Coordinates of C-alpha atoms in Angstrom, one line a residue:
X1 CA 0.2 0.3 -0.1
X2 CA 1.5 3.4 -0.3
X3 CA 3.0 5.2 2.1
X4 CA 0.5 7.9 3.6
X5 CA -2.8 5.8 2.8
X6 CA -3.4 5.6 6.6
X7 CA -3.1 9.5 7.6
X8 CA -5.8 10.3 10.1
X9 CA -7.4 13.3 9.2
X10 CA -8.2 16.1 11.9
X11 CA -12.0 16.1 12.5
X12 CA -12.3 12.7 11.3
X13 CA -16.1 12.2 9.8
X14 CA -18.6 10.0 11.4
X15 CA -20.1 7.4 9.3
X16 CA -22.7 5.0 10.4
X17 CA -21.4 2.6 7.3
X18 CA -20.2 -0.8 8.8
X19 CA -17.0 -2.2 6.3
X20 CA -17.4 -5.6 5.1
X21 CA -15.3 -7.6 3.7
X22 CA -13.7 -6.7 0.0
X23 CA -15.0 -9.1 -2.1
X24 CA -12.9 -8.7 -5.1
X25 CA -15.1 -10.2 -7.8
X26 CA -17.6 -6.8 -7.1
X27 CA -15.1 -4.7 -8.1
X28 CA -15.2 -3.0 -11.1
X29 CA -12.2 -1.1 -12.6
X30 CA -12.2 1.4 -15.1
X31 CA -9.4 3.7 -16.8
X32 CA -11.3 5.6 -19.4
X33 CA -8.5 7.3 -22.1
X34 CA -9.3 9.8 -25.2
X35 CA -10.0 7.0 -27.1
X36 CA -9.7 3.6 -25.7
X37 CA -12.0 2.4 -22.1
X38 CA -10.0 -0.3 -20.3
X39 CA -12.9 -2.2 -18.0
X40 CA -13.2 -5.4 -16.1
X41 CA -13.3 -6.9 -12.8
X42 CA -10.2 -6.9 -10.3
X43 CA -9.9 -10.5 -10.4
X44 CA -9.7 -10.2 -14.4
X45 CA -6.3 -11.6 -15.5
X46 CA -6.6 -8.5 -18.0
X47 CA -9.3 -6.0 -18.9
X48 CA -11.3 -5.7 -22.1
X49 CA -11.1 -2.9 -24.3
X50 CA -14.0 -0.7 -26.3
X51 CA -13.4 2.7 -28.0
X52 CA -14.3 5.5 -26.0
X53 CA -16.9 7.1 -28.3
X54 CA -20.7 7.6 -28.4
X55 CA -22.9 8.2 -31.3
X56 CA -25.9 10.2 -30.7
X57 CA -28.9 11.0 -32.8
X58 CA -29.4 14.3 -34.2
X59 CA -32.8 15.7 -33.6
X60 CA -35.0 15.6 -36.8
X61 CA -35.7 19.2 -35.9
X62 CA -32.1 20.4 -35.8
X63 CA -30.7 22.8 -38.5
X64 CA -27.2 22.5 -37.8
X65 CA -24.5 21.4 -40.6
X66 CA -23.1 17.9 -39.8
X67 CA -19.3 18.5 -39.1
X68 CA -17.2 15.9 -40.2
X69 CA -16.1 13.4 -37.1
X70 CA -12.5 14.2 -37.4
X71 CA -9.7 12.6 -35.1
X72 CA -7.1 13.8 -37.4
X73 CA -7.5 17.7 -37.2
X74 CA -5.2 19.9 -34.9
X75 CA -5.5 23.7 -35.1
X76 CA -1.7 24.3 -35.1
X77 CA -1.1 21.9 -37.9
X78 CA -2.4 24.6 -41.1
X79 CA -0.2 27.6 -40.2
X80 CA 2.2 29.1 -42.6
X81 CA 5.1 28.4 -40.5
X82 CA 4.1 24.3 -40.2
X83 CA 5.6 23.1 -43.9
X84 CA 9.0 24.7 -42.9
X85 CA 9.3 24.0 -39.2
X86 CA 8.5 20.1 -40.5
X87 CA 11.0 20.2 -43.3
X88 CA 13.6 21.6 -40.8
X89 CA 13.2 19.1 -38.2
X90 CA 13.1 16.4 -41.0
X91 CA 16.6 16.9 -41.9
X92 CA 18.1 17.1 -38.3
X93 CA 16.3 13.6 -37.9
X94 CA 17.7 12.2 -41.3
X95 CA 21.3 13.2 -39.9
X96 CA 20.6 11.1 -36.9
X97 CA 19.2 8.2 -38.8
X98 CA 22.2 8.1 -41.2
X99 CA 24.8 7.1 -38.6
X100 CA 25.2 3.9 -40.1
X101 CA 24.4 4.6 -44.0
X102 CA 26.2 6.6 -46.5
X103 CA 23.9 9.7 -47.6
X104 CA 24.3 9.5 -51.6
X105 CA 22.9 5.4 -50.7
X106 CA 20.2 7.3 -48.8
X107 CA 19.5 9.3 -51.4
X108 CA 19.4 6.7 -54.0
X109 CA 16.9 4.6 -51.6
X110 CA 14.7 7.3 -51.2
X111 CA 14.0 8.2 -55.1
X112 CA 14.0 3.9 -55.7
X113 CA 11.1 4.7 -52.9
X114 CA 9.1 7.6 -54.4
X115 CA 9.9 6.2 -57.9
X116 CA 8.1 2.7 -57.0
X117 CA 5.5 4.0 -55.4
X118 CA 4.6 6.4 -57.8
X119 CA 3.7 3.4 -60.0
X120 CA 2.1 1.6 -57.6
X121 CA -1.4 1.0 -58.5
X122 CA -4.6 -0.9 -56.8
X123 CA -5.5 -4.5 -57.3
X124 CA -9.1 -5.5 -56.6
X125 CA -10.0 -8.2 -54.9
X126 CA -12.4 -11.0 -55.3
X127 CA -13.9 -10.7 -51.6
X128 CA -16.3 -8.9 -49.6
X129 CA -14.8 -6.2 -47.2
X130 CA -15.0 -7.0 -43.7
X131 CA -15.9 -3.6 -42.8
X132 CA -19.5 -2.9 -42.8
X133 CA -21.8 0.1 -41.8
X134 CA -23.6 -0.1 -38.6
X135 CA -27.2 -0.9 -39.1
X136 CA -29.5 2.4 -37.8
X137 CA -32.3 1.4 -39.4
X138 CA -34.2 1.4 -35.8
X139 CA -32.8 4.7 -35.0
X140 CA -31.7 4.7 -31.5
X141 CA -31.0 7.0 -29.5
X142 CA -27.4 6.7 -29.1
X143 CA -24.9 4.0 -30.1
X144 CA -21.9 2.7 -28.6
X145 CA -18.4 1.9 -28.8
X146 CA -16.6 0.1 -32.0
X147 CA -20.3 0.3 -33.8
X148 CA -20.4 4.3 -33.1
X149 CA -17.1 4.3 -35.6
X150 CA -18.6 2.6 -38.4
X151 CA -21.7 4.6 -39.1
X152 CA -22.2 5.9 -42.3
X153 CA -21.7 9.5 -42.5
X154 CA -24.9 10.0 -43.9
X155 CA -27.2 8.8 -40.9
X156 CA -28.1 11.1 -38.3
X157 CA -25.7 10.8 -35.6
X158 CA -22.4 12.7 -34.3
X159 CA -20.1 11.0 -32.6
X160 CA -18.5 12.7 -29.3
X161 CA -15.2 11.4 -27.5
X162 CA -15.9 12.7 -24.2
X163 CA -11.9 12.9 -22.8
X164 CA -9.5 14.6 -24.7
X165 CA -5.6 14.6 -23.6
X166 CA -6.3 13.2 -20.4
X167 CA -9.3 15.8 -19.3
X168 CA -12.8 16.1 -20.3
X169 CA -13.3 17.4 -23.7
X170 CA -15.0 20.2 -23.3
X171 CA -15.9 22.7 -26.3
X172 CA -18.1 25.4 -27.4
X173 CA -19.9 23.2 -30.1
X174 CA -22.7 21.2 -29.7
X175 CA -22.1 18.4 -27.3
X176 CA -19.1 19.8 -25.7
X177 CA -20.8 21.1 -22.3
X178 CA -19.9 19.7 -19.5
X179 CA -23.3 18.4 -18.7
X180 CA -23.4 16.4 -22.0
X181 CA -19.9 15.1 -21.8
X182 CA -21.0 13.7 -18.4
X183 CA -24.1 12.6 -20.2
X184 CA -21.3 10.5 -22.9
X185 CA -19.5 9.2 -20.0
X186 CA -22.4 7.5 -18.3
X187 CA -24.0 5.8 -21.4
X188 CA -20.2 4.3 -22.8
X189 CA -19.6 3.1 -19.1
X190 CA -22.8 1.6 -18.7
X191 CA -23.2 -0.5 -22.2
X192 CA -19.3 -1.2 -21.6
X193 CA -19.9 -2.9 -18.0
X194 CA -23.1 -4.5 -19.3
X195 CA -21.9 -5.6 -22.4
X196 CA -18.3 -6.9 -21.9
X197 CA -19.0 -7.8 -17.7
X198 CA -22.4 -9.1 -18.4
X199 CA -24.0 -6.6 -15.4
X200 CA -26.9 -4.6 -15.8
X201 CA -27.1 -1.0 -14.6
X202 CA -29.5 -1.8 -12.1
X203 CA -27.0 -4.7 -10.7
X204 CA -24.5 -2.0 -10.0
X205 CA -25.8 -1.0 -6.6
X206 CA -24.1 -4.7 -5.1
X207 CA -20.7 -3.6 -7.0
X208 CA -17.9 -1.0 -6.4
X209 CA -15.5 1.4 -8.4
X210 CA -12.0 1.6 -8.9
X211 CA -11.7 5.0 -11.6
X212 CA -8.1 5.8 -12.6
X213 CA -7.6 9.4 -13.7
X214 CA -4.6 11.2 -14.9
X215 CA -1.4 12.6 -12.4
X216 CA -3.1 16.0 -13.8
X217 CA -6.4 15.3 -12.6
X218 CA -8.4 18.5 -13.1
X219 CA -10.4 18.3 -9.6
X220 CA -13.9 19.4 -10.4
X221 CA -13.7 17.0 -13.3
X222 CA -12.7 14.0 -10.9
X223 CA -15.9 15.2 -9.2
X224 CA -18.2 15.1 -11.7
X225 CA -16.8 11.6 -12.7
X226 CA -17.0 10.3 -9.2
X227 CA -20.7 11.5 -9.4
X228 CA -21.7 9.7 -12.5
X229 CA -20.2 6.8 -10.3
X230 CA -22.0 6.8 -7.0
X231 CA -25.2 8.9 -8.4
X232 CA -25.8 7.8 -12.0
X233 CA -24.6 4.3 -12.1
X234 CA -25.4 3.7 -8.7
X235 CA -22.1 2.0 -7.4
X236 CA -22.3 1.2 -3.6
X237 CA -18.9 2.4 -3.0
X238 CA -16.0 3.9 -5.5
X239 CA -12.0 4.6 -4.8
X240 CA -9.9 7.2 -6.8
X241 CA -6.5 6.0 -8.2
X242 CA -4.2 7.9 -10.0
X243 CA -2.1 6.7 -13.3
X244 CA 1.6 7.0 -12.0
X245 CA 0.9 5.1 -8.6
X246 CA -1.1 2.2 -10.3
X247 CA 1.5 1.8 -13.2
X248 CA 4.0 1.6 -10.7
X249 CA 2.3 -1.2 -8.6
X250 CA 1.3 -3.0 -12.3
X251 CA 4.5 -3.4 -12.6
X252 CA 6.0 -3.9 -9.2
X253 CA 8.1 -1.3 -8.6
X254 CA 7.7 1.6 -5.5
X255 CA 10.1 4.1 -7.1
X256 CA 10.2 5.1 -10.8
X257 CA 9.8 7.7 -13.9
X258 CA 6.1 6.8 -15.1
X259 CA 6.0 7.9 -19.1
X260 CA 2.5 7.6 -20.3
X261 CA 2.2 8.1 -24.4
X262 CA -1.0 7.9 -24.9
X263 CA -3.1 8.7 -28.1
X264 CA -2.9 12.8 -27.8
X265 CA -0.7 13.5 -24.5
X266 CA 2.3 12.3 -23.0
X267 CA 2.3 12.2 -19.1
X268 CA 5.6 12.1 -17.2
X269 CA 4.9 11.3 -13.8
X270 CA 7.9 10.2 -10.8
X271 CA 6.9 8.0 -7.7
X272 CA 8.8 7.7 -4.9
X273 CA 7.7 4.9 -2.3
X274 CA 4.2 4.6 -3.6
X275 CA 3.5 8.4 -4.1
X276 CA 3.8 10.5 -6.8
X277 CA 6.3 13.6 -6.6
X278 CA 4.3 16.7 -7.5
X279 CA 7.5 19.1 -9.1
X280 CA 7.8 16.0 -11.5
X281 CA 4.4 15.9 -13.3
X282 CA 4.7 17.3 -17.1
X283 CA 2.5 17.1 -19.9
X284 CA 3.7 16.8 -23.5
X285 CA 0.4 17.7 -25.8
X286 CA 1.4 15.5 -28.3
X287 CA 1.5 11.6 -28.5
X288 CA 0.4 9.1 -31.2
X289 CA -2.1 10.4 -32.7
X290 CA 0.6 13.4 -33.7
X291 CA 2.8 10.4 -34.9
X292 CA 0.3 9.1 -37.1
X293 CA -0.3 12.5 -38.9
X294 CA 3.7 13.2 -39.4
X295 CA 3.8 9.4 -40.8
X296 CA 0.9 10.1 -43.2
X297 CA 3.2 13.5 -44.1
X298 CA 6.3 11.4 -44.9
X299 CA 4.4 8.8 -47.0
X300 CA 3.0 11.6 -49.5
X301 CA 6.2 13.1 -49.7
X302 CA 6.7 9.4 -50.8
X303 CA 4.0 9.3 -53.3
X304 CA 1.7 7.1 -51.2
X305 CA 0.0 5.1 -54.0
X306 CA -3.4 5.2 -52.0
X307 CA -4.0 8.7 -53.7
X308 CA -7.5 8.8 -52.4
X309 CA -6.6 9.1 -48.7
X310 CA -8.4 11.7 -46.7
X311 CA -8.3 11.2 -43.0
X312 CA -9.2 14.8 -42.0
X313 CA -12.8 13.9 -43.7
X314 CA -12.5 9.8 -43.9
X315 CA -12.7 8.4 -40.9
X316 CA -11.9 4.9 -41.9
X317 CA -8.6 6.6 -43.4
X318 CA -7.6 7.7 -39.7
X319 CA -8.3 4.1 -38.7
X320 CA -6.4 2.4 -41.7
X321 CA -3.6 5.1 -41.0
X322 CA -3.1 3.9 -37.5
X323 CA -2.8 0.4 -38.4
X324 CA -0.3 0.8 -41.3
X325 CA 1.8 3.3 -38.6
X326 CA 1.8 0.5 -35.9
X327 CA 2.6 -2.3 -38.4
X328 CA 5.2 -0.7 -40.5
X329 CA 6.8 1.9 -38.2
X330 CA 10.0 1.1 -35.9
X331 CA 13.3 2.3 -34.2
X332 CA 15.2 -0.5 -35.0
X333 CA 18.2 0.2 -37.4
X334 CA 19.1 -3.1 -37.8
X335 CA 15.7 -3.7 -39.9
X336 CA 16.6 -3.1 -44.0
X337 CA 14.9 -0.1 -45.4
X338 CA 13.5 -0.2 -48.7
X339 CA 11.4 -3.5 -48.2
X340 CA 8.4 -3.9 -50.2
X341 CA 4.8 -4.6 -48.2
X342 CA 1.1 -5.1 -49.4
X343 CA -2.2 -3.2 -47.4
X344 CA -5.8 -3.3 -48.0
X345 CA -8.1 -0.7 -48.1
X346 CA -11.5 -1.5 -47.0
X347 CA -14.9 0.2 -47.5
X348 CA -18.0 -1.2 -47.1
X349 CA -20.3 -2.3 -50.1
X350 CA -17.1 -2.4 -52.9
X351 CA -14.6 -4.9 -53.4
X352 CA -11.3 -4.0 -51.0
X353 CA -8.3 -3.0 -52.7
X354 CA -4.8 -4.4 -52.7
X355 CA -1.8 -1.9 -52.8
X356 CA 2.2 -2.5 -53.0
X357 CA 4.3 -0.2 -51.1
X358 CA 8.0 0.7 -50.5
X359 CA 8.5 2.3 -47.2
X360 CA 12.5 3.8 -46.8
X361 CA 13.5 5.9 -43.7
X362 CA 9.5 7.3 -42.8
X363 CA 9.1 4.5 -40.9
X364 CA 11.8 5.4 -38.5
X365 CA 11.6 9.4 -39.2
X366 CA 7.9 9.1 -37.9
X367 CA 8.4 7.7 -34.7
X368 CA 11.6 10.0 -33.9
X369 CA 9.6 12.9 -33.8
X370 CA 8.8 12.1 -29.9
X371 CA 12.5 13.8 -29.7
X372 CA 11.9 16.4 -32.2
X373 CA 8.8 17.8 -31.6
X374 CA 9.3 20.6 -34.2
X375 CA 8.4 17.3 -37.1
X376 CA 5.0 17.3 -35.9
X377 CA 4.3 21.1 -37.5
X378 CA 2.5 22.4 -34.5
X379 CA 2.4 26.0 -34.2
X380 CA 0.7 28.7 -32.0
X381 CA 0.1 25.9 -29.5
X382 CA 1.4 25.2 -25.7
X383 CA 3.2 21.9 -26.3
X384 CA 4.4 21.7 -22.8
X385 CA 2.7 22.2 -19.6
X386 CA 3.2 22.1 -15.5
X387 CA 0.2 21.0 -14.1
X388 CA -1.9 23.1 -11.4
X389 CA -3.4 21.6 -9.0
X390 CA -5.4 24.7 -7.5
X391 CA -9.4 24.9 -8.1
X392 CA -12.5 26.5 -7.0
X393 CA -15.3 24.7 -5.9
X394 CA -18.6 26.6 -3.9
X395 CA -18.8 23.1 -1.6
X396 CA -15.6 23.0 -0.4
X397 CA -14.4 25.1 2.4
X398 CA -10.5 24.2 1.4
X399 CA -10.9 24.8 -1.9
X400 CA -7.8 27.4 -2.9
X401 CA -9.8 30.4 -3.6
X402 CA -11.4 30.5 0.2
X403 CA -7.9 29.6 1.8
X404 CA -6.4 32.3 -0.3
X405 CA -9.3 35.1 0.9
X406 CA -9.4 33.7 4.4
X407 CA -5.6 33.6 5.0
X408 CA -6.4 30.1 6.9
X409 CA -4.1 26.8 6.2
X410 CA -6.2 23.7 5.7
X411 CA -5.6 21.2 8.5
X412 CA -2.9 19.3 7.9
X413 CA -3.3 15.7 8.0
X414 CA -1.5 13.5 10.9
X415 CA 1.1 11.6 10.5
X416 CA 3.5 8.7 12.3
X417 CA 6.7 7.8 11.9
X418 CA 5.6 5.4 9.5
X419 CA 3.2 7.6 7.0
X420 CA 4.3 10.5 4.9
X421 CA 1.5 12.3 2.7
X422 CA 2.3 14.0 -0.6
X423 CA 2.9 17.3 1.6
X424 CA 5.7 16.3 2.3
X425 CA 7.3 15.9 -1.0
X426 CA 6.7 19.4 -1.4
X427 CA 8.5 20.6 1.4
X428 CA 11.4 18.8 0.0
X429 CA 14.1 20.8 -2.3
X430 CA 11.8 19.2 -5.2
X431 CA 9.1 21.6 -4.2
X432 CA 7.8 24.6 -5.5
X433 CA 11.5 26.8 -5.2
X434 CA 12.9 23.7 -7.5
X435 CA 9.8 23.6 -9.6
X436 CA 10.4 27.5 -10.8
X437 CA 14.1 26.7 -11.3
X438 CA 13.6 24.2 -13.8
X439 CA 10.2 25.3 -15.5
X440 CA 12.4 28.8 -16.4
X441 CA 14.3 26.0 -19.6
X442 CA 11.1 24.8 -20.7
X443 CA 9.9 26.4 -24.0
X444 CA 6.4 25.6 -24.0
X445 CA 5.7 26.6 -28.0
X446 CA 9.1 24.8 -29.4
X447 CA 7.9 21.3 -27.4
X448 CA 10.1 19.0 -25.4
X449 CA 11.5 16.2 -26.7
X450 CA 10.7 12.8 -24.9
X451 CA 14.3 12.2 -23.3
X452 CA 14.7 15.8 -22.3
X453 CA 11.3 16.1 -20.7
X454 CA 12.4 12.6 -18.8
X455 CA 15.6 14.1 -17.5
X456 CA 13.5 17.1 -16.9
X457 CA 11.0 15.3 -14.6
X458 CA 13.8 13.4 -12.9
X459 CA 16.0 16.4 -12.2
X460 CA 13.3 18.3 -10.3
X461 CA 13.3 15.1 -7.4
X462 CA 15.4 15.7 -4.8
X463 CA 19.0 14.5 -4.5
X464 CA 21.1 12.3 -6.5
X465 CA 20.2 9.2 -4.9
X466 CA 16.6 9.1 -5.8
X467 CA 17.5 10.6 -9.2
X468 CA 19.6 7.1 -9.6
X469 CA 17.1 5.1 -8.2
X470 CA 14.3 6.5 -10.6
X471 CA 16.9 6.5 -13.7
X472 CA 17.1 2.8 -13.2
X473 CA 12.7 2.7 -13.6
X474 CA 11.6 4.0 -16.0
X475 CA 8.5 2.5 -17.0
X476 CA 7.4 3.4 -20.8
X477 CA 3.1 2.5 -21.1
X478 CA 0.5 3.8 -23.2
X479 CA -0.3 2.4 -26.6
X480 CA 1.1 5.5 -28.1
X481 CA 5.3 4.5 -28.4
X482 CA 5.2 0.9 -28.3
X483 CA 7.5 0.3 -31.4
X484 CA 10.1 -2.2 -32.0
X485 CA 13.4 -0.6 -30.9
X486 CA 11.4 2.0 -28.9
X487 CA 13.1 1.4 -25.2
X488 CA 16.5 0.7 -26.9
X489 CA 16.4 3.8 -28.6
X490 CA 14.9 5.4 -26.1
X491 CA 17.7 4.1 -22.9
X492 CA 20.5 5.2 -25.7
X493 CA 19.4 8.8 -26.2
X494 CA 19.1 9.2 -22.0
X495 CA 22.6 7.7 -21.4
X496 CA 24.0 9.9 -24.3
X497 CA 22.7 13.1 -22.7
X498 CA 23.5 12.5 -19.4
X499 CA 26.9 11.8 -20.7
X500 CA 27.1 15.3 -22.2
X501 CA 26.3 16.5 -19.2
X502 CA 29.3 14.6 -17.4
X503 CA 26.5 13.0 -15.4
X504 CA 28.3 9.5 -15.8
X505 CA 26.8 8.1 -12.9
X506 CA 23.2 8.9 -13.6
X507 CA 23.9 7.8 -17.0
X508 CA 25.2 4.4 -15.7
X509 CA 22.1 3.7 -13.9
X510 CA 19.0 4.2 -16.9
X511 CA 17.2 1.3 -17.8
X512 CA 14.1 1.8 -19.4
X513 CA 11.4 -1.1 -19.3
X514 CA 8.0 -1.2 -21.2
X515 CA 6.1 -4.4 -18.6
X516 CA 6.3 -6.9 -16.3
X517 CA 6.0 -10.5 -17.4
X518 CA 3.1 -10.9 -19.6
X519 CA 1.1 -7.8 -18.7
X520 CA 0.8 -5.7 -21.9
X521 CA 2.1 -2.3 -21.6
X522 CA -1.3 -0.4 -22.5
X523 CA -2.8 -2.3 -19.7
X524 CA -0.1 -1.9 -16.7
X525 CA -2.5 0.8 -15.2
X526 CA -5.4 -0.9 -15.2
X527 CA -3.7 -4.0 -13.8
X528 CA -1.9 -2.3 -10.9
X529 CA -5.5 -0.2 -9.8
X530 CA -6.7 -3.7 -9.8
X531 CA -4.7 -4.8 -7.2
X532 CA -4.7 -1.8 -5.3
X533 CA -8.8 -1.6 -5.3
X534 CA -8.7 -5.3 -3.5
X535 CA -6.0 -4.4 -0.5
X536 CA -7.5 -4.9 3.1
X537 CA -5.5 -1.7 4.1
X538 CA -8.0 0.5 1.2
X539 CA -10.7 -0.8 3.0
X540 CA -11.6 2.4 5.0
X541 CA -10.9 5.0 2.1
X542 CA -13.8 3.1 -0.1
X543 CA -16.2 6.5 -0.6
X544 CA -19.9 5.1 0.1
X545 CA -22.9 6.3 -2.0
X546 CA -24.7 7.3 1.1
X547 CA -21.3 9.6 2.1
X548 CA -21.2 11.1 -0.7
X549 CA -24.8 12.6 -1.2
X550 CA -24.8 13.7 2.5
X551 CA -21.0 15.0 2.7
X552 CA -19.9 15.9 -1.3
X553 CA -16.8 16.6 -1.6
X554 CA -15.6 16.9 1.7
X555 CA -15.4 13.2 1.6
X556 CA -13.2 12.4 -1.5
X557 CA -10.7 15.1 -0.2
X558 CA -10.5 13.3 2.9
X559 CA -10.7 9.6 1.6
X560 CA -8.3 10.3 -1.6
X561 CA -5.3 8.4 -1.6
X562 CA -3.7 11.1 -2.6
X563 CA -3.4 14.8 -1.3
X564 CA -6.6 16.6 -2.8
X565 CA -4.8 20.3 -2.1
X566 CA -1.3 20.9 -1.6
X567 CA -0.3 22.7 1.5
X568 CA 0.6 26.4 1.9

């Protein structure tokens, strides 16, 4: 159990609830992401997964034009400086890849690749496409998961992805309000639990829920999500877990740097003795989807034979490009370039098309963009953030605004010699003063390469001894950077950068890992949350439905496995 879990609170709440022994089969663990929801019972070996999306039927009276359900668009991609920035970054990446190749040979190879692809034509296959549009003839009010992704664009439905970049996907368009997004989450979670776990909504009163949230959690959003679990879905009780702590438990380590590369973001957070170090938290506003966009740009430069590919207006092309990226991209220089591959384009109602494709260095250049984010071509956006834990909630007497205006301090948790809270971590040299020092070196609009971001995060963490332990346990999780050779490349670059800084002791400590035993790197976080959820020592931390409805936000503050608000 993480250190500090049993820290007492001043003025402990009285509860009439009698805690019963934990029955792990009745504990449901949910880990929602931008594109995927992982869910399952705490006793399951691995979770189920489903697209984290819902399609709502548009009212027949609606006169608003339907916008393309694009997962590919991003505001900062179409600035006039984008193309120049990408070309400059590409030249730098090429030099790095060519360390074992002659430049002349590289130029000849790229010309051969472009020439072959320009002449490649599609062959029609004599079979039925495995892609079919979802049948909406009975016009249900909403459709969830994979079926929602395959709704014909002509049908009166609009896709809603309720999470984006590790947060709730609030926006100014229809369906972007907090109320609408919460309705999306309720519909998706209820459907997933019933479909994959065979538990009807009416039976959730006999179950408990473990909800995994990002380290960069927004407190208002966490409050809304817990309200969905306890009031809307009707779970008897719930616990909130942090991604970094859950991931470290899932991998069996108590101290390490957790690097979570997701679809649209990368979260970096250091964990020491089962608690996150607040000063180490860092958000990179790019991830696997940006690598896919970069790969498509590189493919087009090499005369991608599927000329009609339009991911900005055709969602099926988005899924195809993601599949091509995951199949062909790598960071292993031992794999020879210039090989010929095949891929198929499936469209509902027509015969599949077979293409031959020759690939050069673009299969390595695209994932290398995580080290050179200028290659993404994102201009005019804040690409690196330090999360703010401050919040203002009228229901919470100890929110940051109230404490600031009243000049009072939140009652500090009582601690024994064997317990410690995140507040203690922030009083160390790695607290606010060190955060200011390290943050000054970041240019938030230019981005930060993954290797530099990890070094920056660990450098915020106390003594050299602590940093050595963190460098020795760098845990790479999420599905955004799981390429052949990615671990070795990241480890190689970290060592080289530390040696350049004359930090040989730290360089010798570097070790990057991706998973424990046979656990999928994408599910490590879910697995760790399942382990934490069944521990007897966490039993008194469950938030019951009755406590939530009667006490509200205060119970979340006092039952969290992490400090709700930093001490001042």
